[in-house]
C-alpha positions as a printed Julia matrix, in Angstrom:
197×3 Matrix{Float64}:
   0.07   0.14   -0.09
   1.31   3.61   -0.85
   1.57   6.41    1.19
  -0.78   8.48    1.03
   0.81  12.22   -1.14
   1.29  15.46    1.25
  -1.08  18.76    1.49
   1.2   20.75    1.83
   3.71  22.81   -0.49
   5.74  25.17   -1.83
   3.1   27.9    -3.27
   1.02  25.62   -4.61
  -1.19  26.81   -6.94
   1.28  28.47   -9.04
   2.39  24.63   -9.26
  -0.97  23.33  -10.57
  -1.06  25.53  -13.4
   2.2   25.33  -14.13
   1.76  21.79  -14.98
  -1.86  22.33  -16.01
  -0.81  24.71  -19.14
   1.91  22.22  -19.8
  -0.92  20.18  -19.93
  -3.3   22.52  -22.21
  -0.13  23.16  -24.85
   0.29  19.12  -25.31
  -2.93  18.24  -25.11
  -5.53  20.78  -24.95
  -8.24  20.82  -22.27
  -9.82  17.68  -22.68
  -6.52  16.41  -21.78
  -6.3   18.26  -17.93
  -8.21  16.77  -15.09
  -7.7   17.68  -11.62
  -6.96  14.43   -9.91
  -4.24  13.81  -12.85
  -2.79  17.42  -11.95
  -2.35  16.84   -8.73
  -0.91  13.43   -9.28
   1.93  15.08  -11.61
   2.05  18.12   -9.06
   2.63  15.16   -6.54
   0.3   15.73   -4.09
  -3.16  14.32   -2.42
  -5.89  14.47   -5.28
  -8.23  16.37   -3.0
  -5.36  19.11   -2.79
  -5.81  21.54   -5.94
 -10.07  21.81   -4.78
  -9.02  24.33   -2.44
  -7.74  26.35   -5.61
 -10.09  24.89   -8.22
 -13.58  24.02   -6.96
 -13.6   22.41  -10.47
 -12.28  22.49  -13.67
 -14.18  25.53  -15.35
 -12.28  27.2   -12.45
  -9.22  26.09  -12.89
  -9.34  26.42  -17.28
 -10.69  30.7   -16.36
  -7.5   29.83  -14.23
  -5.58  29.44  -17.18
  -6.87  32.41  -19.44
  -6.74  35.01  -17.11
  -2.71  34.06  -16.63
  -2.8   33.73  -20.92
  -4.6   37.86  -20.62
  -1.86  39.32  -17.67
   1.48  37.34  -20.32
  -0.34  38.85  -23.29
  -0.95  42.61  -21.9
   2.5   42.38  -20.47
   3.74  41.61  -24.25
   2.03  44.09  -25.37
   3.25  46.53  -22.76
   6.44  46.09  -23.37
   6.34  46.22  -27.46
   4.0   49.58  -27.44
   5.23  51.81  -24.55
   8.1   53.34  -26.15
   7.31  52.16  -29.61
   8.39  54.7   -32.44
   6.34  55.2   -35.9
   3.66  56.78  -36.92
   0.46  54.97  -35.99
   0.45  52.29  -39.42
   3.76  51.13  -37.91
   2.92  50.85  -34.42
  -0.46  49.27  -34.83
   1.76  46.17  -37.54
   4.34  45.63  -34.0
   1.07  45.41  -31.72
  -0.65  42.69  -34.65
   2.55  41.31  -34.76
   3.52  40.73  -31.0
  -0.57  39.41  -30.87
  -0.3   37.14  -33.22
   3.2   35.7   -32.56
   1.22  34.76  -28.92
  -1.17  33.63  -30.81
   0.6   31.21  -32.8
   2.72  30.06  -29.34
   0.08  30.11  -27.46
  -2.97  28.66  -29.47
  -4.38  26.33  -26.93
  -4.17  29.51  -24.64
  -5.03  31.67  -26.79
  -7.78  29.88  -27.65
  -8.92  29.75  -23.48
  -8.35  32.69  -23.28
 -11.26  33.33  -26.44
 -13.92  30.52  -25.33
 -17.37  31.92  -23.51
 -18.13  34.04  -20.59
 -20.59  33.99  -18.38
 -21.62  35.08  -15.31
 -19.37  36.54  -12.94
 -16.28  34.26  -13.75
 -17.51  36.46  -18.02
 -17.13  39.54  -15.27
 -13.19  38.48  -14.42
 -12.57  37.12  -17.6
 -13.58  40.01  -19.71
 -11.38  42.27  -17.47
  -8.85  40.39  -17.75
  -8.72  41.27  -21.47
  -9.72  44.77  -20.75
  -6.43  44.97  -19.28
  -4.37  42.74  -21.11
  -5.47  45.51  -24.98
  -4.95  48.66  -22.95
  -2.18  50.48  -24.16
  -3.44  48.87  -28.25
  -7.25  50.31  -26.77
  -4.85  53.67  -26.42
  -2.55  53.4   -29.98
  -6.39  54.17  -30.83
  -7.64  56.96  -29.19
  -4.09  58.71  -29.59
  -4.63  57.67  -33.54
  -7.91  59.51  -32.93
  -6.73  62.28  -31.18
  -4.3   63.51  -33.88
  -6.59  63.05  -37.02
  -4.66  59.89  -38.19
  -8.03  57.95  -38.51
 -11.68  59.03  -38.77
 -12.48  60.18  -34.69
 -16.14  58.98  -35.64
 -15.36  55.37  -35.73
 -14.8   54.92  -32.52
 -15.63  51.78  -30.8
 -15.79  50.19  -34.21
 -12.4   50.57  -35.05
 -11.7   48.84  -31.76
 -13.4   45.93  -32.59
 -12.63  45.63  -36.41
  -9.12  45.57  -36.09
  -9.74  43.0   -32.44
 -11.83  40.59  -34.93
  -9.59  41.43  -37.79
  -6.46  40.61  -35.63
  -8.22  37.27  -34.12
  -8.89  36.39  -37.03
  -4.86  36.88  -37.88
  -4.0   35.39  -34.29
  -6.58  31.71  -36.3
  -5.28  31.69  -38.99
  -1.43  31.58  -38.33
  -1.65  29.48  -35.04
  -3.67  27.13  -37.47
  -1.38  27.36  -40.61
  -3.81  28.31  -42.63
  -2.16  32.12  -43.56
  -0.92  30.69  -46.79
   2.11  30.77  -48.98
   2.8   34.51  -47.94
   5.81  35.02  -44.3
   3.3   35.98  -41.32
   5.28  39.08  -40.86
   4.37  40.46  -44.84
   0.67  39.59  -44.4
   0.68  41.2   -41.05
   1.7   43.73  -42.46
  -0.01  44.02  -45.08
  -3.37  43.28  -43.42
  -3.27  45.98  -40.82
  -1.73  49.01  -43.23
  -4.97  47.6   -45.31
  -8.18  48.35  -42.42
  -6.28  51.32  -41.8
  -6.49  52.66  -45.06
 -10.64  51.84  -44.59
 -10.72  54.67  -40.42
  -8.4   57.53  -42.51
 -10.79  60.55  -42.35
 -12.46  60.79  -46.15
């Protein structure tokens, strides 16, 4: 008979999330189970439930981790970035698409359905992650680089376009054109339509 696994673990929540992200990347969300996660981290099968009452809570926490990581990358890229709105928006798009390619399964969680109170929390995490590009668009409107009457619509169009590019890139459906060229040409085309007439 084997001895029961210990409950105590230095930072169990962080350890669980790290292992869950590895499992997610290798096997997708369907491959995640709290019991298996506990075994892999080396704690009792009940221990994860102190942090994640069920699998949905674990998946939501992973999505929040994804938003935080994406937000840090976008902030690092855009804060202090030079160039006109096109150059900076292309930079934003490239960082976002690279993240999508590197973290395809995680991005799928981040953009999954958001319901109830957990949805509110994830929408707030999303808003924090995309604060830098939203500021970029607001500054472009204030300078007259894009039509000021597009507030809200332009932001949604940019994010929807980038999500589409991210999906194409992450699934390998972007064709023969180099990804950097595809991203820059797509952003330039979008901005041409947003400029004041």
